XYZ file of C-alpha atoms in Angstrom:
687
model
C 19.502 224.887 207.089
C 16.809 225.852 204.614
C 13.498 227.341 205.562
C 10.588 227.158 203.169
C 7.988 229.668 204.275
C 4.521 228.249 203.923
C 3.065 224.819 203.364
C 2.542 223.008 200.095
C -0.986 223.607 198.857
C -3.183 221.889 196.332
C -4.497 225.096 194.780
C -4.239 227.123 191.637
C -4.829 230.606 190.360
C -6.543 231.844 187.236
C -3.955 234.604 186.890
C -0.320 234.895 187.857
C 1.012 238.137 189.292
C 4.579 236.865 189.549
C 6.945 238.782 187.298
C 9.647 236.704 185.686
C 12.107 238.982 187.483
C 11.869 239.810 191.176
C 9.855 242.997 190.714
C 7.079 241.321 192.675
C 9.292 241.174 195.793
C 8.461 244.275 197.817
C 10.241 244.829 201.139
C 8.751 248.200 202.099
C 5.203 247.054 202.829
C 3.477 248.595 205.837
C 1.609 246.382 208.334
C -1.652 247.449 206.717
C -0.387 246.613 203.228
C 0.714 243.179 204.467
C -2.747 242.526 205.851
C -4.430 243.764 202.638
C -2.189 241.701 200.344
C -2.754 238.633 202.514
C -6.510 238.859 202.069
C -6.203 239.495 198.327
C -3.926 236.474 197.922
C -6.368 234.286 199.830
C -9.258 235.491 197.663
C -7.303 234.832 194.482
C -6.345 231.268 195.435
C -9.809 230.485 196.775
C -11.416 231.643 193.546
C -9.046 229.449 191.564
C -9.764 226.471 193.798
C -13.472 226.966 193.320
C -12.988 226.998 189.551
C -11.065 223.720 189.469
C -13.424 222.150 191.988
C -16.360 222.885 189.693
C -14.857 221.357 186.521
C -17.210 218.721 185.111
C -15.760 215.325 185.993
C -16.162 214.160 182.428
C -14.187 217.145 181.111
C -11.192 216.927 183.430
C -7.935 217.363 181.521
C -4.348 218.509 182.066
C -5.089 222.125 181.079
C -8.026 222.710 183.455
C -6.533 220.947 186.491
C -2.812 220.252 186.739
C -1.647 223.220 184.652
C -3.831 225.650 186.566
C -2.586 224.298 189.891
C 1.013 224.637 188.710
C 0.441 228.261 187.696
C -1.110 228.997 191.071
C 1.800 227.530 192.982
C 4.260 229.723 191.096
C 2.150 232.763 191.941
C 1.474 231.741 195.525
C 5.074 231.095 196.565
C 6.415 234.503 195.520
C 3.297 236.330 196.689
C 3.396 234.623 200.044
C 7.074 235.123 200.796
C 6.703 238.881 200.429
C 4.255 238.585 203.318
C 5.800 235.965 205.633
C 9.555 236.532 205.168
C 9.638 239.976 206.888
C 8.936 238.329 210.256
C 12.535 237.052 210.176
C 14.357 240.164 208.967
C 12.319 243.387 209.110
C 13.893 246.094 211.300
C 10.444 247.323 212.351
C 8.761 245.304 215.107
C 5.261 246.194 213.881
C 6.127 244.860 210.413
C 7.541 241.655 211.923
C 4.364 241.111 213.909
C 2.158 241.823 210.888
C 4.218 239.322 208.895
C 3.839 236.727 211.642
C 0.083 237.247 211.681
C 0.036 236.942 207.884
C 1.942 233.676 208.186
C -0.656 232.381 210.634
C -3.520 233.500 208.414
C -1.957 231.926 205.328
C -1.064 228.739 207.217
C -4.707 228.378 208.212
C -5.661 228.943 204.586
C -3.084 226.362 203.458
C -4.927 223.819 205.551
C -8.256 224.825 204.012
C -7.076 224.449 200.407
C -5.140 221.248 201.153
C -8.427 219.721 202.361
C -10.410 220.449 199.195
C -11.900 217.064 198.387
C -13.419 218.395 195.152
C -9.990 219.327 193.778
C -8.563 216.011 194.988
C -11.260 214.031 193.181
C -10.466 215.751 189.894
C -6.778 214.972 190.290
C -7.668 211.301 190.789
C -9.741 211.383 187.607
C -6.880 213.008 185.693
C -4.472 210.331 186.886
C -6.814 207.612 185.721
C -7.493 209.257 182.333
C -4.222 210.835 181.290
C -1.288 209.930 183.535
C 0.504 207.865 180.892
C 0.267 210.735 178.383
C 1.992 213.283 180.620
C 5.604 214.368 180.572
C 7.657 212.583 183.279
C 7.876 215.661 185.512
C 4.161 216.369 185.095
C 3.367 212.759 186.002
C 5.610 213.086 189.071
C 3.868 216.333 190.023
C 0.432 214.769 189.715
C 1.481 211.751 191.757
C 2.880 214.022 194.461
C -0.332 216.046 194.715
C -2.390 212.866 195.072
C -0.055 211.458 197.693
C -0.223 214.711 199.649
C -4.002 214.595 199.398
C -4.051 211.133 200.937
C -1.618 212.293 203.621
C -4.152 215.015 204.406
C -6.872 212.396 204.840
C -8.966 213.283 201.810
C -9.796 209.616 201.368
C -11.279 209.458 204.895
C -14.709 210.386 206.305
C -15.781 214.029 206.637
C -15.701 213.848 210.436
C -12.076 212.733 210.426
C -11.220 215.328 207.797
C -12.685 218.064 210.003
C -10.577 216.922 212.941
C -7.458 216.757 210.756
C -8.149 220.292 209.560
C -8.559 221.607 213.101
C -5.373 219.924 214.358
C -3.348 221.051 211.347
C -4.317 224.669 211.962
C -3.315 224.430 215.611
C 0.044 222.920 214.670
C 0.747 225.711 212.172
C -0.085 228.455 214.646
C 1.937 226.937 217.487
C 4.973 226.432 215.243
C 4.879 230.067 214.182
C 4.595 231.205 217.822
C 7.546 228.992 218.804
C 9.836 230.613 216.247
C 8.534 234.130 216.835
C 9.412 233.777 220.517
C 12.983 232.848 219.575
C 13.310 235.674 217.056
C 12.144 238.244 219.595
C 14.307 236.863 222.435
C 16.640 239.659 223.608
C 18.341 238.568 226.834
C 21.458 240.562 227.748
C 23.987 239.484 230.381
C 26.368 241.960 231.998
C 29.988 241.019 232.635
C 33.017 242.872 233.884
C 36.350 242.882 232.086
C 37.592 240.287 234.600
C 34.637 238.039 233.792
C 35.735 237.886 230.131
C 39.380 236.932 230.571
C 40.638 234.819 227.670
C 38.572 236.435 224.928
C 40.256 238.113 221.979
C 40.545 241.885 221.841
C 38.297 241.921 218.778
C 35.499 240.324 220.854
C 35.516 242.984 223.571
C 35.792 245.755 220.977
C 32.566 244.572 219.397
C 30.531 244.746 222.633
C 28.427 247.625 223.889
C 29.099 248.913 227.405
C 26.935 250.205 230.221
C 27.641 253.577 231.825
C 29.547 251.874 234.645
C 31.806 250.029 232.187
C 30.230 246.566 232.157
C 30.041 244.658 228.884
C 26.672 243.768 227.340
C 26.705 240.185 226.063
C 23.676 238.867 224.178
C 22.783 235.266 223.388
C 23.308 235.807 219.646
C 25.761 233.432 218.005
C 28.637 235.952 217.538
C 28.562 236.581 221.301
C 27.697 233.128 222.620
C 30.055 230.776 220.795
C 33.332 232.719 221.154
C 32.661 233.226 224.867
C 31.900 229.553 225.473
C 35.032 228.494 223.606
C 37.514 231.044 224.907
C 36.518 232.530 228.270
C 38.772 231.243 231.075
C 36.216 231.987 233.816
C 34.006 228.920 234.494
C 31.297 230.929 236.230
C 30.929 233.227 233.209
C 30.575 230.227 230.935
C 28.073 228.610 233.332
C 25.870 231.719 233.383
C 26.038 232.020 229.622
C 25.284 228.351 228.957
C 22.353 228.333 231.376
C 20.859 231.464 229.842
C 21.372 230.177 226.298
C 19.599 226.879 226.958
C 16.858 228.595 228.947
C 15.784 230.821 226.067
C 11.973 230.965 225.939
C 12.024 227.950 228.254
C 8.618 228.304 229.874
C 6.546 229.424 226.904
C 8.249 227.266 224.259
C 8.357 224.131 226.410
C 4.588 224.338 226.712
C 4.252 224.947 222.960
C 6.556 222.071 222.006
C 4.859 219.577 224.308
C 1.471 220.587 222.924
C 2.859 220.203 219.388
C 4.019 216.674 220.213
C 0.523 215.710 221.399
C -1.177 217.239 218.360
C 1.267 215.710 215.879
C 0.806 212.264 217.440
C -2.977 212.587 217.260
C -2.832 213.683 213.623
C -0.547 210.803 212.673
C -2.874 208.308 214.349
C -5.895 209.707 212.510
C -4.017 209.184 209.237
C -3.136 205.589 210.093
C 0.499 206.052 211.161
C 1.948 204.602 214.337
C 3.788 207.849 215.134
C 4.423 211.358 213.873
C 7.966 210.313 213.010
C 6.679 207.594 210.673
C 4.212 210.046 209.137
C 7.025 212.489 208.338
C 9.445 209.803 207.193
C 7.109 208.321 204.588
C 8.209 211.072 202.159
C 11.956 210.714 202.838
C 14.766 208.430 201.701
C 14.750 206.701 205.112
C 11.029 205.757 204.804
C 10.402 204.870 208.487
C 11.631 205.337 212.070
C 13.009 201.787 212.253
C 15.515 202.565 209.491
C 16.467 205.824 211.203
C 16.943 204.083 214.549
C 19.126 201.430 212.926
C 21.244 204.094 211.204
C 21.726 206.100 214.423
C 22.476 203.001 216.522
C 25.098 201.758 214.070
C 26.708 205.177 213.976
C 26.645 205.397 217.772
C 28.420 202.065 218.151
C 31.116 203.239 215.747
C 31.567 206.597 217.478
C 31.117 205.615 221.137
C 34.701 204.403 221.783
C 36.113 207.522 220.134
C 33.791 209.744 222.151
C 34.780 208.078 225.416
C 38.469 208.610 224.686
C 37.852 212.247 223.834
C 35.771 212.793 226.971
C 38.524 211.382 229.192
C 41.033 213.620 227.454
C 38.838 216.682 228.062
C 38.603 215.717 231.719
C 42.392 215.587 231.950
C 42.581 219.030 230.321
C 40.128 220.375 232.882
C 42.122 218.846 235.747
C 45.340 220.461 234.518
C 43.563 223.750 233.843
C 42.075 223.884 237.356
C 45.464 223.171 238.906
C 47.096 225.889 236.799
C 44.461 228.471 237.730
C 44.141 227.466 241.386
C 40.540 226.274 240.951
C 38.895 223.277 242.622
C 38.577 220.272 240.296
C 35.190 218.571 240.771
C 36.029 215.539 238.622
C 33.169 216.179 236.171
C 32.571 217.671 232.758
C 29.620 220.050 232.610
C 27.773 221.423 229.606
C 29.605 224.749 230.008
C 32.959 222.933 230.022
C 32.504 221.217 226.678
C 33.024 224.050 224.140
C 35.926 225.448 226.188
C 37.933 222.248 226.486
C 37.024 221.061 222.989
C 38.498 224.332 221.762
C 41.601 223.592 223.834
C 41.966 220.275 222.031
C 42.384 222.199 218.797
C 44.872 224.543 220.436
C 46.807 221.960 222.476
C 46.640 218.796 220.385
C 46.619 220.456 216.972
C 48.282 223.772 217.951
C 45.741 225.912 216.077
C 46.154 229.529 217.189
C 42.552 230.765 217.010
C 43.488 234.351 217.871
C 45.877 234.416 214.934
C 43.643 232.463 212.572
C 40.646 234.787 212.857
C 42.789 237.710 211.653
C 42.975 236.079 208.204
C 39.218 235.831 207.693
C 37.768 239.344 207.333
C 34.200 238.970 206.095
C 34.748 241.014 202.942
C 37.702 238.847 201.881
C 35.829 235.626 202.695
C 32.821 236.819 200.699
C 34.891 237.746 197.650
C 36.800 234.460 197.706
C 33.679 232.374 198.286
C 31.824 234.008 195.411
C 34.827 233.505 193.103
C 35.024 229.809 193.981
C 31.326 229.210 193.339
C 31.501 231.119 190.066
C 34.479 229.142 188.770
C 33.203 225.789 189.970
C 29.618 226.028 188.712
C 30.083 228.132 185.578
C 28.367 231.234 186.911
C 28.933 234.977 187.079
C 27.766 237.161 189.992
C 27.062 240.875 189.653
C 26.247 243.054 192.643
C 23.133 245.148 192.057
C 23.602 248.855 192.728
C 21.045 250.646 194.904
C 18.932 247.512 195.382
C 15.491 247.439 196.946
C 16.193 245.661 200.267
C 14.742 245.425 203.790
C 17.840 246.857 205.564
C 20.699 249.016 204.344
C 23.270 246.340 205.249
C 21.680 243.829 202.829
C 23.277 243.245 199.425
C 21.646 241.910 196.257
C 23.400 239.990 193.466
C 22.327 238.844 190.015
C 23.492 235.415 188.838
C 24.317 234.811 185.171
C 25.385 231.725 183.276
C 29.041 232.317 182.358
C 28.637 230.770 178.890
C 25.336 232.177 177.671
C 25.308 235.362 179.750
C 21.640 234.712 180.582
C 20.435 235.760 184.009
C 19.302 232.725 185.989
C 18.459 234.230 189.389
C 19.169 236.678 192.189
C 20.211 236.338 195.817
C 20.341 238.567 198.894
C 23.033 238.473 201.587
C 21.887 239.604 205.059
C 24.874 238.728 207.225
C 24.847 240.709 210.500
C 22.715 240.426 213.654
C 20.175 243.045 214.703
C 17.284 243.175 217.117
C 14.353 240.963 216.164
C 16.182 239.249 213.316
C 16.273 235.486 212.796
C 19.075 234.333 215.102
C 20.546 231.372 213.222
C 21.909 230.957 209.697
C 19.597 229.814 206.907
C 18.662 230.063 203.262
C 15.159 231.325 202.496
C 13.625 230.593 199.118
C 11.719 233.758 198.150
C 10.630 233.036 194.587
C 10.705 229.613 192.924
C 12.329 229.010 189.568
C 9.696 227.387 187.374
C 7.750 227.759 184.157
C 5.003 230.369 184.342
C 1.574 230.366 182.663
C 3.034 232.217 179.674
C 5.484 229.371 179.104
C 8.477 231.477 180.149
C 10.799 230.630 183.035
C 10.338 232.564 186.279
C 13.613 233.671 187.830
C 14.395 232.112 191.246
C 15.283 234.416 194.127
C 16.677 233.418 197.535
C 18.179 235.040 200.614
C 20.980 233.961 202.922
C 20.379 235.202 206.460
C 23.226 234.900 208.980
C 24.597 236.529 212.123
C 28.287 237.254 211.639
C 29.988 239.844 213.855
C 29.340 243.434 212.822
C 32.294 245.591 211.824
C 33.031 248.614 214.005
C 34.817 251.892 213.367
C 38.089 250.278 214.488
C 37.655 246.575 213.662
C 36.458 244.734 210.548
C 34.075 241.811 210.797
C 36.389 238.846 211.437
C 35.078 235.280 211.078
C 35.937 232.181 213.031
C 36.755 229.281 210.733
C 33.519 227.527 211.690
C 31.661 230.651 210.513
C 33.445 230.425 207.163
C 32.170 226.852 207.008
C 28.635 228.026 207.827
C 28.857 230.674 205.095
C 29.989 228.114 202.532
C 27.237 225.705 203.598
C 24.343 228.159 203.476
C 25.506 229.630 200.194
C 25.384 226.092 198.814
C 21.632 226.161 199.511
C 21.430 229.469 197.621
C 23.045 227.805 194.605
C 20.616 224.885 194.849
C 17.709 227.354 194.786
C 19.071 229.363 191.862
C 20.507 226.653 189.610
C 17.465 224.371 189.545
C 15.677 224.085 186.209
C 12.506 222.245 187.195
C 9.228 222.924 185.440
C 7.124 223.123 188.601
C 7.452 225.279 191.720
C 6.956 222.181 193.871
C 10.295 220.818 192.609
C 12.216 224.092 192.557
C 15.601 224.271 194.321
C 15.711 222.608 197.720
C 12.250 221.024 197.380
C 13.757 217.551 197.625
C 13.468 214.793 200.228
C 14.274 216.279 203.643
C 17.109 213.818 204.186
C 18.625 214.831 200.840
C 18.204 218.605 201.165
C 21.486 219.066 203.066
C 23.556 216.900 200.698
C 24.614 219.622 198.236
C 25.591 222.091 200.969
C 27.320 219.571 203.212
C 29.335 218.378 200.245
C 30.559 221.913 199.620
C 31.688 222.320 203.256
C 34.726 220.261 202.261
C 36.118 223.262 200.390
C 36.872 225.092 203.654
C 39.193 222.242 204.690
C 41.315 222.367 201.536
C 44.364 224.605 200.975
C 43.577 226.259 197.676
C 40.023 227.385 198.543
C 41.171 228.550 201.989
C 43.902 230.680 200.424
C 41.359 232.243 198.074
C 39.067 233.140 200.984
C 41.668 234.594 203.355
C 44.059 237.518 203.790
C 45.283 239.259 206.923
C 42.979 242.150 207.703
C 45.917 244.553 208.228
C 48.461 243.812 205.511
C 46.716 241.340 203.132
C 49.362 238.689 203.864
C 48.370 235.015 203.303
C 47.832 232.480 206.081
C 51.235 230.939 206.901
C 51.515 227.381 205.585
C 52.209 226.032 209.063
C 48.969 227.509 210.456
C 47.034 226.308 207.426
C 48.345 222.757 207.833
C 47.394 222.739 211.519
C 43.897 224.007 210.755
C 43.293 221.297 208.146
C 44.644 218.588 210.461
C 42.273 219.781 213.209
C 39.226 218.730 211.193
C 39.126 215.450 213.102
C 39.423 217.177 216.486
C 36.543 216.165 218.776
C 34.949 214.207 215.940
C 33.505 211.633 218.334
C 31.873 214.104 220.702
C 30.574 216.415 217.994
C 28.900 213.594 216.128
C 27.605 212.003 219.306
C 25.915 215.323 220.044
C 24.265 215.150 216.630
C 23.067 211.673 217.569
C 21.662 213.086 220.844
C 19.690 215.720 218.927
C 18.546 213.211 216.309
C 17.436 210.692 218.919
C 15.732 213.402 220.974
C 13.738 214.384 217.904
C 12.864 210.758 217.127
C 12.014 209.948 220.759
C 9.736 212.954 221.147
C 7.957 212.193 217.895
C 7.388 208.498 218.488
C 5.372 209.263 221.646
C 1.913 210.675 222.313
C 3.276 213.102 224.919
C 6.646 213.815 226.501
C 8.582 215.724 229.137
C 10.926 217.387 226.665
C 13.519 218.592 229.188
C 13.740 215.155 230.827
C 14.022 213.319 227.504
C 16.856 215.542 226.305
C 18.670 215.356 229.647
C 18.518 211.543 229.643
C 19.853 211.214 226.104
C 22.621 213.734 226.751
C 23.762 211.796 229.802
C 23.405 208.337 228.224
C 24.959 209.068 224.822
C 27.257 212.036 225.320
C 28.108 211.343 228.943
C 27.442 214.998 229.822
C 24.473 216.015 232.002
C 22.212 218.841 230.882
C 22.472 221.908 233.090
C 19.734 221.773 235.771
C 16.900 224.179 235.091
C 17.474 224.334 231.326
C 15.611 222.848 228.386
C 17.588 222.871 225.150
C 14.567 221.693 223.143
C 12.692 224.936 223.918
C 15.117 226.720 221.578
C 15.615 223.798 219.168
C 14.094 225.694 216.237
C 14.323 222.711 213.874
C 11.489 221.052 215.812
C 9.147 223.864 214.766
C 10.803 224.729 211.463
C 10.078 221.691 209.301
C 12.632 219.186 210.616
C 10.335 217.583 213.200
C 10.886 213.828 213.045
C 13.673 214.443 210.509
C 16.655 216.018 212.295
C 18.594 212.784 211.678
C 18.790 213.963 208.070
C 21.898 216.065 208.801
C 23.891 212.912 209.573
C 22.101 210.842 206.933
C 22.840 213.451 204.247
C 26.471 213.710 205.300
C 27.072 210.091 204.332
C 26.068 210.904 200.756
C 27.772 214.295 200.646
C 31.142 212.833 201.621
C 30.784 210.069 199.054
C 30.210 212.684 196.343
C 33.208 214.758 197.407
C 35.756 211.971 197.740
C 34.562 209.993 194.720
C 34.422 212.837 192.213
C 35.894 216.134 193.389
C 38.782 214.866 195.532
C 39.757 212.485 192.761
C 39.262 214.764 189.735
C 40.006 218.183 191.272
C 38.117 220.154 193.883
C 38.083 223.210 191.610
C 37.650 221.235 188.392
C 35.016 223.175 186.401
C 34.134 220.094 184.351
C 33.108 218.163 187.473
C 31.497 221.274 188.952
C 29.298 221.810 185.921
C 28.323 218.156 185.829
C 27.373 218.483 189.493
C 25.320 221.576 188.676
C 23.547 219.714 185.853
C 22.888 216.386 187.609
C 22.177 217.507 191.174
C 21.429 221.228 191.365
C 19.418 221.694 188.173
C 17.220 218.688 188.893
C 15.815 220.182 192.098
C 13.148 217.780 193.340
C 12.142 216.548 189.898
C 14.266 213.402 190.396
C 14.641 211.142 193.434
C 17.746 211.882 195.487
C 19.005 208.316 195.148
C 18.762 208.500 191.358
C 20.812 211.710 191.324
C 23.439 210.073 193.527
C 23.761 206.993 191.340
C 23.991 209.103 188.179
C 26.718 211.379 189.537
C 28.688 208.648 191.342
C 28.278 206.017 188.628
C 27.378 203.450 191.309
C 25.388 202.908 194.512
C 26.538 205.230 197.346
C 28.522 203.849 200.305
C 29.706 205.004 203.761
C 33.492 204.709 203.404
C 34.163 208.387 202.749
C 31.948 209.446 205.658
C 33.970 207.417 208.141
C 37.243 208.572 206.640
C 36.186 212.198 207.042
C 35.438 211.505 210.703
C 38.917 210.087 211.171
C 37.536 206.592 211.780
C 39.318 204.889 208.865
C 42.746 205.336 207.390
C 41.735 205.778 203.779
C 38.890 205.527 201.357
C 38.367 202.223 199.625
C 39.819 201.636 196.175
C 36.259 201.576 194.904
C 35.950 205.255 195.722
C 39.282 206.455 194.391
C 39.871 204.322 191.302
């Protein structure tokens, strides 16, 4: 997942404060300094807007409109992220709250500058006068700004524009509140040793204890997922699952349902039949009908597989209850699913998870992962000593081109959970790579934020294989941010169509299912021994375990998102519960509302969550057509991939990048093969 802090604005600045290095990125700002810098940034952008808005219509040219806007965007992105990123990572609660308030203030301001009709009119004049004389990327940039202006209603009456402005500000503020509530969520459940039977020793060793010896279990990923997959006690899993899907239930349910109403109203004002169609206009899918068709076709292909898997899980539960002397109720519940799906891997594929985790200490995984990315993409990473960071566990790396030795960017790794920190895994773009007002390239900077288990005095941080996959995926977004060579900040890194943004990272997930990369990222934490071949073979074979149910769940989430955003109002808990029962065959736990903690719905994926599945079709085609055929660690293919896909950023349509790299139109064969739904890829893909 990628999070871009802040909205796209149609503004500019008469001066750029962004250094070409990351010296502008300060992480020690006090709450007062955050507030002061926020106001100064707003003043600077407003002044620039006023200047462009006052340009004589007859004198409009590239230099006094489009170039000035481009310079402002480069300045604004880096200046803003210093202010709004701390809400996700700062150890100090007061700093997080000041950052959140800055985000709200800047989001309101984004709406103001995006509704500047005077700036919009001058862009229209420039397009009419000079569009054909511009460089292709400049022409694309101009066209994008004009399209965004129309999507903001700048071609409509002032009364409608005022209503659009008011609604947009409400949406921004509610979205920020939704995610702040999740970041600050700190529920702790207490369990006895007997309640946690089945969990690995390393899990218990990583938990804090109360004075009377009970274990403190939070709802953070490193606590939640292992417990749900491994704990033998159904009641423990039930309590955990209910708490997890009740996070911020009351406050965020109200926020989400208000967001749905406001988004629907805004879409209608702009002439769209639904919020989903409004969002999809800028994607590869184009409209909700195409998304619905895609999801329905995928559902029909996966439904028989999912039904078989569900019946098998039920038989596992029956046998498990008999073995443990428990009553079998003949049903699968939400808290049963992770546990028995994990058993499929252990029973059907004989993957010993307790043994496997011992071969993935975080330090070894990190070293191997960085080596693979360096070799594949023609890069060199250098850890920065004594870096300026927001927490002492954060590391900073410089990225150099391995041929020229030129520095192309920097990235931070913030990998362990702590109170108040963003609770998922994501890449945050902090400074865009683009050309500055002096004609020199600004260095891109990004951060990977994750929540892998902390090491203790007696145990290293050991990763589950799915966490290795998450690491590889999110670092793929980092590479997209840092390798892009676009001219404009609006096209830097992951600023592509939403349903293309996951393609590069999903494609790279394949590396954690191949022998050679896995060997490079693993060693036993005690004696540095390699993963035994037999265990490695079983792990790779298990990739298709539960493929039907896992992808049906993605369809549930995608359809929930589409359903909620094709209506004027909705009962979010009821909609999710219905889809879960109808598609997955598993009822939602009574009293819960998964959508209240579905951060994608307030983090930029509203109406677009389908894009994870949509992107996967393309990512698998890339992998099987080029890398699987020519060598998954082939530097020639890797550098071509860097040039065609990563360096382009959003300066080229996703479909054009695909056709260039594949040498043909993309197809779905590889996607279905990866899901275990076909025997082999077509000859078209392999020959």
